[in-house]
Every structure is written in C-alpha cells, then in structure tokens.
PDB file of C-alpha atoms in Angstrom:
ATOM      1  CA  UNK A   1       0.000   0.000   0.000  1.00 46.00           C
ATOM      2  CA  UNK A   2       1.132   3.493  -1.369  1.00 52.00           C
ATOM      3  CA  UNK A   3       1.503   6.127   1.955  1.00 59.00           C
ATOM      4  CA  UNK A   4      -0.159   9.763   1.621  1.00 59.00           C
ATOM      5  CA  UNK A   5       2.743  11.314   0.497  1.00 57.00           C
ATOM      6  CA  UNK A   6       3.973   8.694  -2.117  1.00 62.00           C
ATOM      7  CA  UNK A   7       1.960  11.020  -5.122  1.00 64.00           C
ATOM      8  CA  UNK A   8       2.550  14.050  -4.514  1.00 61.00           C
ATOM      9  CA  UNK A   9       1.825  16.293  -7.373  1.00 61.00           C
ATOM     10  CA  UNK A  10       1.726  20.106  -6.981  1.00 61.00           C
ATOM     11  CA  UNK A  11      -0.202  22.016  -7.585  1.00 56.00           C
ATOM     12  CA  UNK A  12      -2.584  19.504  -7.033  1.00 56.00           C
ATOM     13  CA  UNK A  13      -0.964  19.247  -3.325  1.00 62.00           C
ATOM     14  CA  UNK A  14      -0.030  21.170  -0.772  1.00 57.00           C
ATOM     15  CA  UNK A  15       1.793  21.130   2.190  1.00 63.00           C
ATOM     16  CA  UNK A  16       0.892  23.524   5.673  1.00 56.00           C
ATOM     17  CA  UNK A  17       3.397  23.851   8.166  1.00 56.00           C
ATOM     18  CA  UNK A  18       2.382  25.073  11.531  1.00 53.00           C
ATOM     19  CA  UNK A  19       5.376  26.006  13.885  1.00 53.00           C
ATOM     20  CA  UNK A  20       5.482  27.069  17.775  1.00 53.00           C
ATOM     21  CA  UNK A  21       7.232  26.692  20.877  1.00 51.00           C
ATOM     22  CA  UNK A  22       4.787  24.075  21.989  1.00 55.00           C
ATOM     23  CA  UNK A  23       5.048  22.129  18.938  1.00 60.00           C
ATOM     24  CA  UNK A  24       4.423  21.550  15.605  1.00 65.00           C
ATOM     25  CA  UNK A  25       1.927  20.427  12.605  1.00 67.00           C
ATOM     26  CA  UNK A  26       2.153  19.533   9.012  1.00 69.00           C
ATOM     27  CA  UNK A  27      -0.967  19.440   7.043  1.00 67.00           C
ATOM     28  CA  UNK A  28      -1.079  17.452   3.329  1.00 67.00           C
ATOM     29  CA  UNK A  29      -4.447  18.685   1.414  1.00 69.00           C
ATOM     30  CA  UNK A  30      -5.663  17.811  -2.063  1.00 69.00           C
ATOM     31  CA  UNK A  31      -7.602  19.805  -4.849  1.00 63.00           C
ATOM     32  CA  UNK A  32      -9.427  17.287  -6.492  1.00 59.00           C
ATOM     33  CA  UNK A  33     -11.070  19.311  -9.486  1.00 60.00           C
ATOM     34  CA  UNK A  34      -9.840  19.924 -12.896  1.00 62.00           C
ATOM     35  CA  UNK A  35      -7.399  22.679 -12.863  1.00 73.00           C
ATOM     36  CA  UNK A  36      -8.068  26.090 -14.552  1.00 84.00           C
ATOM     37  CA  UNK A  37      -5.358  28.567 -15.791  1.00 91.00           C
ATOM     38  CA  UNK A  38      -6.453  32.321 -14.813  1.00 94.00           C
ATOM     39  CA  UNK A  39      -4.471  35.394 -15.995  1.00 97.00           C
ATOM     40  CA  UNK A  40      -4.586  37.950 -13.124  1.00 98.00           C
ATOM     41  CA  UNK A  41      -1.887  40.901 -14.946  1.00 98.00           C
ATOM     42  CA  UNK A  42      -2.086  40.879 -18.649  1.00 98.00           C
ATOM     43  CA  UNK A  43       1.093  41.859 -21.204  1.00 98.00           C
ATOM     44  CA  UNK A  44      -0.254  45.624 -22.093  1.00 98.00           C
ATOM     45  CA  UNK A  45      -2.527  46.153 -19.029  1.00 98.00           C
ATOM     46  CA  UNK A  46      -1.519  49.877 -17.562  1.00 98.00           C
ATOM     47  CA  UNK A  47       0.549  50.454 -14.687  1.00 98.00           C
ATOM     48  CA  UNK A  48       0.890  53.907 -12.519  1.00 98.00           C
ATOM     49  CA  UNK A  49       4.707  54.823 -12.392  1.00 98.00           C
ATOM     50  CA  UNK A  50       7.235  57.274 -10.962  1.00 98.00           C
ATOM     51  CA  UNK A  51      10.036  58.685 -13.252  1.00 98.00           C
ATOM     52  CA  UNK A  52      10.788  61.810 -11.391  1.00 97.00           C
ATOM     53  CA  UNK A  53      14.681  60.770  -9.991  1.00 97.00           C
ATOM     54  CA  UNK A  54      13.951  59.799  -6.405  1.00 98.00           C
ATOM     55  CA  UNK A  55      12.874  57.316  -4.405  1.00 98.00           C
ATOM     56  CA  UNK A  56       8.970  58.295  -3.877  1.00 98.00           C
ATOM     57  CA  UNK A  57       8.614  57.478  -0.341  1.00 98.00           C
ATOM     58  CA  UNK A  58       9.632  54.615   2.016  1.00 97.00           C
ATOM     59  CA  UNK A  59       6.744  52.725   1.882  1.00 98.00           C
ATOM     60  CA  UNK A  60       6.380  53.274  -1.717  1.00 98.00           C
ATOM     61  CA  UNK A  61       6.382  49.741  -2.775  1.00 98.00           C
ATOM     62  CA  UNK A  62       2.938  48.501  -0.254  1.00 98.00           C
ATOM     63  CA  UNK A  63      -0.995  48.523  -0.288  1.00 97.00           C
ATOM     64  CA  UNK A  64      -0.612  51.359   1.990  1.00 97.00           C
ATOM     65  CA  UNK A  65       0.967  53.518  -0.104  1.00 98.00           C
ATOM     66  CA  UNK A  66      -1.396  56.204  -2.303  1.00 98.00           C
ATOM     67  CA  UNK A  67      -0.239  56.687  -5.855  1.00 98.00           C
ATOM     68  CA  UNK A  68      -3.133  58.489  -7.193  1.00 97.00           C
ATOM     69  CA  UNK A  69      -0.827  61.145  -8.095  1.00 98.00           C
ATOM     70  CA  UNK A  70       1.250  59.083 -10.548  1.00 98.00           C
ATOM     71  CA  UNK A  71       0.656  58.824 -14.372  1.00 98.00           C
ATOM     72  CA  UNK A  72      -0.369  55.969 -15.988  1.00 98.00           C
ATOM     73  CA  UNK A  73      -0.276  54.491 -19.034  1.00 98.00           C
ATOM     74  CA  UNK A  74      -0.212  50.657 -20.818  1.00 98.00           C
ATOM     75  CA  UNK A  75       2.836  48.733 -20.819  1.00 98.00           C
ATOM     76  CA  UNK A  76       5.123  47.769 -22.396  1.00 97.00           C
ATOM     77  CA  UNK A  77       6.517  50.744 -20.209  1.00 98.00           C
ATOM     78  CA  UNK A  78       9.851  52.021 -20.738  1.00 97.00           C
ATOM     79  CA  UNK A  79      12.217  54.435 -23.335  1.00 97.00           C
ATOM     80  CA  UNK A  80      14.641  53.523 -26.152  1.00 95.00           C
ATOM     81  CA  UNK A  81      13.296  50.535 -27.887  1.00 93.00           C
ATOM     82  CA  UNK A  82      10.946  52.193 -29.962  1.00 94.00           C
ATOM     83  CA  UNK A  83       8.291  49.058 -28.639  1.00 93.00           C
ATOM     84  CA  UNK A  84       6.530  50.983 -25.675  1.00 97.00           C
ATOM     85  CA  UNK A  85       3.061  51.546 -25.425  1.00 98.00           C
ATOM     86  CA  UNK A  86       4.168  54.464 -22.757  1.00 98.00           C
ATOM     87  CA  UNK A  87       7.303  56.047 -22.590  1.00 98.00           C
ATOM     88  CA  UNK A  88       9.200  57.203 -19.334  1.00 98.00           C
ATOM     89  CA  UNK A  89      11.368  60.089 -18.170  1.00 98.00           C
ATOM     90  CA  UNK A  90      14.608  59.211 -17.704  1.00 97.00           C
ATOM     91  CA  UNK A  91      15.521  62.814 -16.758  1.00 97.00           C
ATOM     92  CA  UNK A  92      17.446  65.790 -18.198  1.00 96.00           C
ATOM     93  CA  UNK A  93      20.383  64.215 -19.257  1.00 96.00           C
ATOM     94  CA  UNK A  94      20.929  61.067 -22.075  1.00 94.00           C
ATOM     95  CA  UNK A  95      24.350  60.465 -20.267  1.00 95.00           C
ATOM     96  CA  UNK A  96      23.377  60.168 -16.435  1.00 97.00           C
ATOM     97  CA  UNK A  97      19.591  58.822 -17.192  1.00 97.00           C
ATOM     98  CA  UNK A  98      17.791  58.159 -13.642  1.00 98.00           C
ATOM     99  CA  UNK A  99      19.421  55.382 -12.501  1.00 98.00           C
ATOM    100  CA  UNK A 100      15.896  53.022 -11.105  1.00 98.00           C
ATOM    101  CA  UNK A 101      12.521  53.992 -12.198  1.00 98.00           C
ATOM    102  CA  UNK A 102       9.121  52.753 -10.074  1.00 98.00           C
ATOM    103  CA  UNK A 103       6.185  51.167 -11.589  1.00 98.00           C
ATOM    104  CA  UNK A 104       2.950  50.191  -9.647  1.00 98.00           C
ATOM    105  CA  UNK A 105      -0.498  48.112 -10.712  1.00 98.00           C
ATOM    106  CA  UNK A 106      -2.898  46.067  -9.210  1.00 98.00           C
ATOM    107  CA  UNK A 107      -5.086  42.886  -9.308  1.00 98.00           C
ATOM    108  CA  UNK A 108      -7.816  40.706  -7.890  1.00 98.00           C
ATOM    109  CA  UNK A 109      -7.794  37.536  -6.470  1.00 96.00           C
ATOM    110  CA  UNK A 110     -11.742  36.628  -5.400  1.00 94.00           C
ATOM    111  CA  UNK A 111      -9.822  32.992  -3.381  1.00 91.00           C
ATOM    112  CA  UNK A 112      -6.509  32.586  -2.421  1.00 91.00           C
ATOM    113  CA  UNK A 113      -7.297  29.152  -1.328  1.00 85.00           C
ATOM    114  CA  UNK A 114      -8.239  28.153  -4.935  1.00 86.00           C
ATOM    115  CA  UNK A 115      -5.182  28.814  -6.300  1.00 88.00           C
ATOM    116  CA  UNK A 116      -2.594  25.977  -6.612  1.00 82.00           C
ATOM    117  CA  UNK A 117       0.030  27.398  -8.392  1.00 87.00           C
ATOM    118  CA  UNK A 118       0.673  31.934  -9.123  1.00 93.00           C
ATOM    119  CA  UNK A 119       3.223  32.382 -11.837  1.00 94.00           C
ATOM    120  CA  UNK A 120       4.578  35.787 -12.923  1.00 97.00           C
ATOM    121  CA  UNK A 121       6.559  36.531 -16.430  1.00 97.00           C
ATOM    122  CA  UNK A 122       8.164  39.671 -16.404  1.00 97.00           C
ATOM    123  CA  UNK A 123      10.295  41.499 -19.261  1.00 97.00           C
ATOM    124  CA  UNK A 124      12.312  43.978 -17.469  1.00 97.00           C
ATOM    125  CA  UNK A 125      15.520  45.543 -18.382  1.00 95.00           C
ATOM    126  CA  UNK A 126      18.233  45.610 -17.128  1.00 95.00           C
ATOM    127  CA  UNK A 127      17.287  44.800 -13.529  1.00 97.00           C
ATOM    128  CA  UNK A 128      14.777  45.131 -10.675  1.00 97.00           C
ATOM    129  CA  UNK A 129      13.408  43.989  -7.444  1.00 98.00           C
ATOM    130  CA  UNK A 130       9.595  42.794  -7.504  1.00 98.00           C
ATOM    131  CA  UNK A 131       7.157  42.933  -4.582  1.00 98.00           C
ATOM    132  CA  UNK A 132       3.910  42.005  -4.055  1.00 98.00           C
ATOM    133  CA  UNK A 133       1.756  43.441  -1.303  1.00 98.00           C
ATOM    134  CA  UNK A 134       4.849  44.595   0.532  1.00 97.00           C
ATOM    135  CA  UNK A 135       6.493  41.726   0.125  1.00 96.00           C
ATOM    136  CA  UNK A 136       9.733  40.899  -2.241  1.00 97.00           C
ATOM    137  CA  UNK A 137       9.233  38.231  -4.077  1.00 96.00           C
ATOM    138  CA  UNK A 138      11.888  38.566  -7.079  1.00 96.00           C
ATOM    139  CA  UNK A 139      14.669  40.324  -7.651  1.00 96.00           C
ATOM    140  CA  UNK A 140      16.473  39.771 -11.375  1.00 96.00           C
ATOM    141  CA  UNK A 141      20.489  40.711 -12.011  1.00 96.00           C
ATOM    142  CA  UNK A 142      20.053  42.785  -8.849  1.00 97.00           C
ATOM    143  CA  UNK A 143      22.406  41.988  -5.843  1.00 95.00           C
ATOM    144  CA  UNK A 144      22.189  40.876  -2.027  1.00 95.00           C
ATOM    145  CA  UNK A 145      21.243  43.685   0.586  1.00 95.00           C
ATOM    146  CA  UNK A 146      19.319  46.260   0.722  1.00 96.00           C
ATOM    147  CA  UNK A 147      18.716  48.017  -2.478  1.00 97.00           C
ATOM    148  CA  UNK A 148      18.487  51.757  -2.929  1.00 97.00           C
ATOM    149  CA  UNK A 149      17.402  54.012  -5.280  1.00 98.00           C
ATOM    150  CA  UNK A 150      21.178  54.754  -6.419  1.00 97.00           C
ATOM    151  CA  UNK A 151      21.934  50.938  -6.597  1.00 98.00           C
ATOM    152  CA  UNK A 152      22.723  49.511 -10.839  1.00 98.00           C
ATOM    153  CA  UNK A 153      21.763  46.108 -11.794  1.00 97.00           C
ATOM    154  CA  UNK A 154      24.487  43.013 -12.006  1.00 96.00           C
ATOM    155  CA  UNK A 155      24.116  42.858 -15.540  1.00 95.00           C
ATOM    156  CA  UNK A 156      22.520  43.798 -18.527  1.00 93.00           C
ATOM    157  CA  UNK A 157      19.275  41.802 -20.089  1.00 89.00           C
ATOM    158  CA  UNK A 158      17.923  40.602 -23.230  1.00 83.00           C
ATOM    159  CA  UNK A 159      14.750  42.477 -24.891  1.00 79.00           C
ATOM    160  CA  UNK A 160      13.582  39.324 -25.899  1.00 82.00           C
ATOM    161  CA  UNK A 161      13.633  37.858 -22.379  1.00 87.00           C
ATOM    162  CA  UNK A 162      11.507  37.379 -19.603  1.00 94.00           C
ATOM    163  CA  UNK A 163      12.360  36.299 -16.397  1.00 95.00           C
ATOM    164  CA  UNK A 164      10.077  33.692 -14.635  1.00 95.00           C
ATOM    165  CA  UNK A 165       9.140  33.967 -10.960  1.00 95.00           C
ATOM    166  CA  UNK A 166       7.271  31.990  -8.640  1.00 92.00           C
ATOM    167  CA  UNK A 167       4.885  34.045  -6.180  1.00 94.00           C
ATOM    168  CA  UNK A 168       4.424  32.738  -2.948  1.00 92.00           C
ATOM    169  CA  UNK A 169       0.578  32.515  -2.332  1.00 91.00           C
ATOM    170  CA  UNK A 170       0.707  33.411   0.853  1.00 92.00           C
ATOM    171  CA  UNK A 171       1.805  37.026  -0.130  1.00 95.00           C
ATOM    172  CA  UNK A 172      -1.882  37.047  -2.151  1.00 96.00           C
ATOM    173  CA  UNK A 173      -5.195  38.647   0.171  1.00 96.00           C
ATOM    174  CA  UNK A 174      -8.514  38.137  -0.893  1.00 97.00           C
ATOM    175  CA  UNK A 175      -9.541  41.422  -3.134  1.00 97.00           C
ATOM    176  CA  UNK A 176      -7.052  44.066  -4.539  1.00 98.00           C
ATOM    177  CA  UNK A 177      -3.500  43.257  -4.471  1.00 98.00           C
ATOM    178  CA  UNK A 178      -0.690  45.447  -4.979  1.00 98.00           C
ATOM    179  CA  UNK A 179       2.514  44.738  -7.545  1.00 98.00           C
ATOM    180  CA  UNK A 180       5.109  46.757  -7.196  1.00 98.00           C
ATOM    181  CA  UNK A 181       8.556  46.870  -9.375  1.00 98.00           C
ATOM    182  CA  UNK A 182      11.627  48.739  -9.403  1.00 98.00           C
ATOM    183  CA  UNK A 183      13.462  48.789 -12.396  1.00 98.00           C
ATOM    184  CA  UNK A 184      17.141  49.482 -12.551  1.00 98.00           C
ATOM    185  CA  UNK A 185      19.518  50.608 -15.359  1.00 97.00           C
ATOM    186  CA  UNK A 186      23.147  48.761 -15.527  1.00 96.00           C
ATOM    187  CA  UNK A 187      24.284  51.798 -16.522  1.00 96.00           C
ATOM    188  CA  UNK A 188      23.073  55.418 -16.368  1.00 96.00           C
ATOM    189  CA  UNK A 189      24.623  55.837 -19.608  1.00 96.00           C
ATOM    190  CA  UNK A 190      22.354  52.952 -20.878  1.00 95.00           C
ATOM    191  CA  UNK A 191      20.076  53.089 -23.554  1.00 94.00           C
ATOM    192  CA  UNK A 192      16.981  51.995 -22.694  1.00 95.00           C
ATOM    193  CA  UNK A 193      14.522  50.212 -19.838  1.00 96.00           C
ATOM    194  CA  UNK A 194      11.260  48.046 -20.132  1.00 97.00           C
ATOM    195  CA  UNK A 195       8.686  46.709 -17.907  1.00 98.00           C
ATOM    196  CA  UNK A 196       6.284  44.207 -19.642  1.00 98.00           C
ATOM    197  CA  UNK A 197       4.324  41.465 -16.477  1.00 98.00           C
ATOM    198  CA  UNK A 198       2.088  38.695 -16.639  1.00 98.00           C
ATOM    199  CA  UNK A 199       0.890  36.939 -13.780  1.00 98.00           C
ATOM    200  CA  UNK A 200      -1.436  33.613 -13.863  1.00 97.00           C
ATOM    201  CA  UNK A 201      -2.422  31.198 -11.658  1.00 94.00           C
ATOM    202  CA  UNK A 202      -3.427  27.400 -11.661  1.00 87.00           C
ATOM    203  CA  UNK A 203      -6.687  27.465  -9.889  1.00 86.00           C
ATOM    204  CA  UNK A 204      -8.961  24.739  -8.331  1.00 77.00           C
ATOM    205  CA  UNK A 205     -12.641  25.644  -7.876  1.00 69.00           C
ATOM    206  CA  UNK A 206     -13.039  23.182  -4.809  1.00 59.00           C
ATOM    207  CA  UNK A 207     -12.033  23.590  -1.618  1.00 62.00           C
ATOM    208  CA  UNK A 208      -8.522  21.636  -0.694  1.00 64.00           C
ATOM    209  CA  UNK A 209      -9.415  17.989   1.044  1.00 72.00           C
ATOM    210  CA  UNK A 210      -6.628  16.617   3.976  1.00 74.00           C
ATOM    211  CA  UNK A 211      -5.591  13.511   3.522  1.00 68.00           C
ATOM    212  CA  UNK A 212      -2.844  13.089   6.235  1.00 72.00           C
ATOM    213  CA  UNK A 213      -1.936  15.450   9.006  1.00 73.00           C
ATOM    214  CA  UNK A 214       0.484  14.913  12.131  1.00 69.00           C
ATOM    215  CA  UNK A 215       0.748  17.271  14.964  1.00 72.00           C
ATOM    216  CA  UNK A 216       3.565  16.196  17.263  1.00 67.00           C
ATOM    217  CA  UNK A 217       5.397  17.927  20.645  1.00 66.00           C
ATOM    218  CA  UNK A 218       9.010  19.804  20.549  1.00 66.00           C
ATOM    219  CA  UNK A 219      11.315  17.730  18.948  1.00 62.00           C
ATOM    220  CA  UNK A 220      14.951  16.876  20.101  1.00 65.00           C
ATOM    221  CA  UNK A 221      17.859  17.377  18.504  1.00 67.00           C
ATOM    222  CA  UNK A 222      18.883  15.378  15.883  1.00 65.00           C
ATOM    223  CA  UNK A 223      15.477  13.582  15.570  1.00 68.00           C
ATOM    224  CA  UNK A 224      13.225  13.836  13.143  1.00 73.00           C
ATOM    225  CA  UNK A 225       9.352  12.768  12.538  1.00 70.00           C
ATOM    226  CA  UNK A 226       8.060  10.831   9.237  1.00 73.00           C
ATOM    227  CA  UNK A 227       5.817   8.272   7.528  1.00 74.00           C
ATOM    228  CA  UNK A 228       8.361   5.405   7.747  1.00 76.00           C
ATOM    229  CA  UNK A 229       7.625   3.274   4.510  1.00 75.00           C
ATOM    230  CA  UNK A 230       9.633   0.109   6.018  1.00 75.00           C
ATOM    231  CA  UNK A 231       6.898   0.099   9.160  1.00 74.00           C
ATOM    232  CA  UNK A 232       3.579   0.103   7.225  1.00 72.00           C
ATOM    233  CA  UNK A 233       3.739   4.135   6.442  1.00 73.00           C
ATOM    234  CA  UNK A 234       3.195   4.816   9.931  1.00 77.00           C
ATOM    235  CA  UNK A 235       4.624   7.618  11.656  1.00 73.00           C
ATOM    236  CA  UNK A 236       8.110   7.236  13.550  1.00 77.00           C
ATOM    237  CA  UNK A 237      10.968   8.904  14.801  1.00 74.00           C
ATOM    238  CA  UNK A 238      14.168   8.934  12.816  1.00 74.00           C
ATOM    239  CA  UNK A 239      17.378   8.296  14.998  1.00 71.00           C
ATOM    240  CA  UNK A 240      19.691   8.656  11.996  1.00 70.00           C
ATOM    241  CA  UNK A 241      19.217  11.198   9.250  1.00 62.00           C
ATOM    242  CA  UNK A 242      18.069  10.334   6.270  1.00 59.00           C
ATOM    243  CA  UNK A 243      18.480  12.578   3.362  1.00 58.00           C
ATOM    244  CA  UNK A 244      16.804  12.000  -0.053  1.00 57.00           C
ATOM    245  CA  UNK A 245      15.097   9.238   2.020  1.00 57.00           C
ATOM    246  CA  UNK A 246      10.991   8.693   2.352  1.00 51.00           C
ATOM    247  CA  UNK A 247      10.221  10.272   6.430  1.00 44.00           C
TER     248      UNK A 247
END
C-alpha cells in the first residue's frame, strides 16, 4: 500500500506547516477538481509609475501607499526601444539617465485558497526587485542587501527575455493586491529600460481535502518525525538522518 505522500503532485498538493514553541503540525491537502489557468496581470494592461529621480517614499512599494498622483499608461513601459506603449522620463540628461525607475499596478484575487500554483513573467531591463503586497518576491540581475534608489543592476538583459518567478501565495489577500517593481539601469549611460508582467495562476474551484496530518510535541535534537515506509507508512521517529530518504 502506497503512503499519503507517495503522489505528490503540486499544484494539485499542498503542504501547511504550523510552527510554535509548543510544537508543531504539518498538514497534506488535495484539490481534487480539474485545474483552470487564470491570468490575473495581462502583457499591455496599464501600470501607474514614478520617473521623477527619487525614491517616492519609504513605503512606496505597499498597499498602503497612495499613488493616485502618478501617471499611468499601458505597458510595455519604458524608453529607447521604440516598442513601448508608454514612454518614461529618464531625466534631463541622455548620459546620467535616472538610474531606477518605479512602476505600480494592481489585481484581484476573489480565493486565495483556490489557487494551486501563481506564476509571474516579467520582461524587465536591465534589472529590478519585484514585490507584491509589501512583500519581495523577485529580484532579477540585482544583488544581495538592501537596495536603494542609487543601486545599478548586475548585468545587462535581453529584450527578448523574460524572467520567470514563482509568487508565494501566501503574499496574495482576498480582493485588490498590490505589484510593485523597481526597475534598474546597468548603466546610467544605458540606452533603454522596459517593464512588460504577466501573472497567472493554476486554480482549483473546490475547496482543498486533507488527507494526512500529524501534529507532534518539541522535537529533540537530531530527531526527526516521518511516515516510515519500512513500518507500514506509519509515523516514527528517525534516529539517523536520512536525506533524499521517504520520512
């Protein structure tokens, strides 16, 4: 007999981990419906940005923030391809453009819970550091640390490219969500930027079914909890680790 765990297949599964001093849970549910692909943020939809050579405000990049004083317009956004739908200040001067240029849009989710899988495609060059809801999720040829408005990407990117990024669902709320992007040049000297998203989602229009849960006390050092496939699938402390192992 095949254990719980033995066919796991995500999106179709998920895992829910529950942590605290007193102990912890893991949670396996199962969407058993046909799956449905949803486009939240289409290629060309409009976006609000910032193009004025600062960093608009601390919290620019959260639901909190009000932008209703920035322009909009339909991306592709961006200057020097000749293939935007808006074009963007990059200041007074061709040889020190604005180094990082802020774009903001939203979309609605009507369930988190439905969703098994939230993709987003994103076109940007050269470089930039995605959130969503206040929350990084991506952050293409940019470095480690804390990036500023002054900061340059790693490297340079491809027109033709888009970068792929998986959005944690738990960063999604029920209603209006908030994307947020920061696009930086490689070079202020540089010719151009873009900003083209997509984001879709897998979706499930049941709600998720457990089929094996295990809440269990503080564990010790060293010793770890699992379905042991050797004793019937049952659950059982592991005295010696086990890596790439069933547990």
């Amino acid at each position: 007999d095949s254990a719980p765990w033995d066919n796991f297949q995500p999106p179709r599964h998920h895992t829910n981990f529950k942590l605290g001093s007193i102990g912890e849970s893991v949670v396996l549910t199962e969407l058993d419906t046909p799956a449905q692909n949803t486009t939240y943020l289409a290629l060309g939809d409009s976006w609000k940005y910032f193009d004025q050579g600062s960093l608009p405000a601390a919290n620019w990049h959260t639901s909190a923030y009000n932008d209703t004083t920035w322009p909009n317009g339909n991306s592709e956004l961006g200057y020097g391809d000749g293939d935007e739908n808006t074009v963007v200040s990059y200041g007074p001067s061709d040889a020190q453009k604005y180094p990082t240029t802020y774009f903001r849009t939203t979309f609605n989710v009507t369930d988190p819970s439905a969703i098994g899988e939230l993709n987003c495609r994103a076109k940007i060059d050269d470089g930039a550091v995605l959130y969503i809801n206040g929350t990084e999720v991506g952050r293409p040829r940019m470095g480690s640390g804390t990036i500023s408005y002054e900061i340059l990407s790693q490297s340079s990117a491809s027109e033709s490219t888009f970068d792929d990024i998986i959005i944690p669902i738990g960063t999604i709320v029920t209603g209006t969500n908030v994307i947020a992007v920061e696009v930086h040049q490689r070079s202020q000297s540089s010719s151009d930027i873009s900003l083209n998203v997509e984001i879709t989602a897998v979706e499930f229009s049941s709600s998720p079914t457990t089929i094996d849960s295990v809440t269990y006390g503080p564990q010790v050092d060293d010793i770890s909890y699992g379905r042991n496939p050797a004793n019937g699938g049952n659950w059982t402390y592991f005295g010696d680790p086990t890596p790439n192992a069933a547990n």
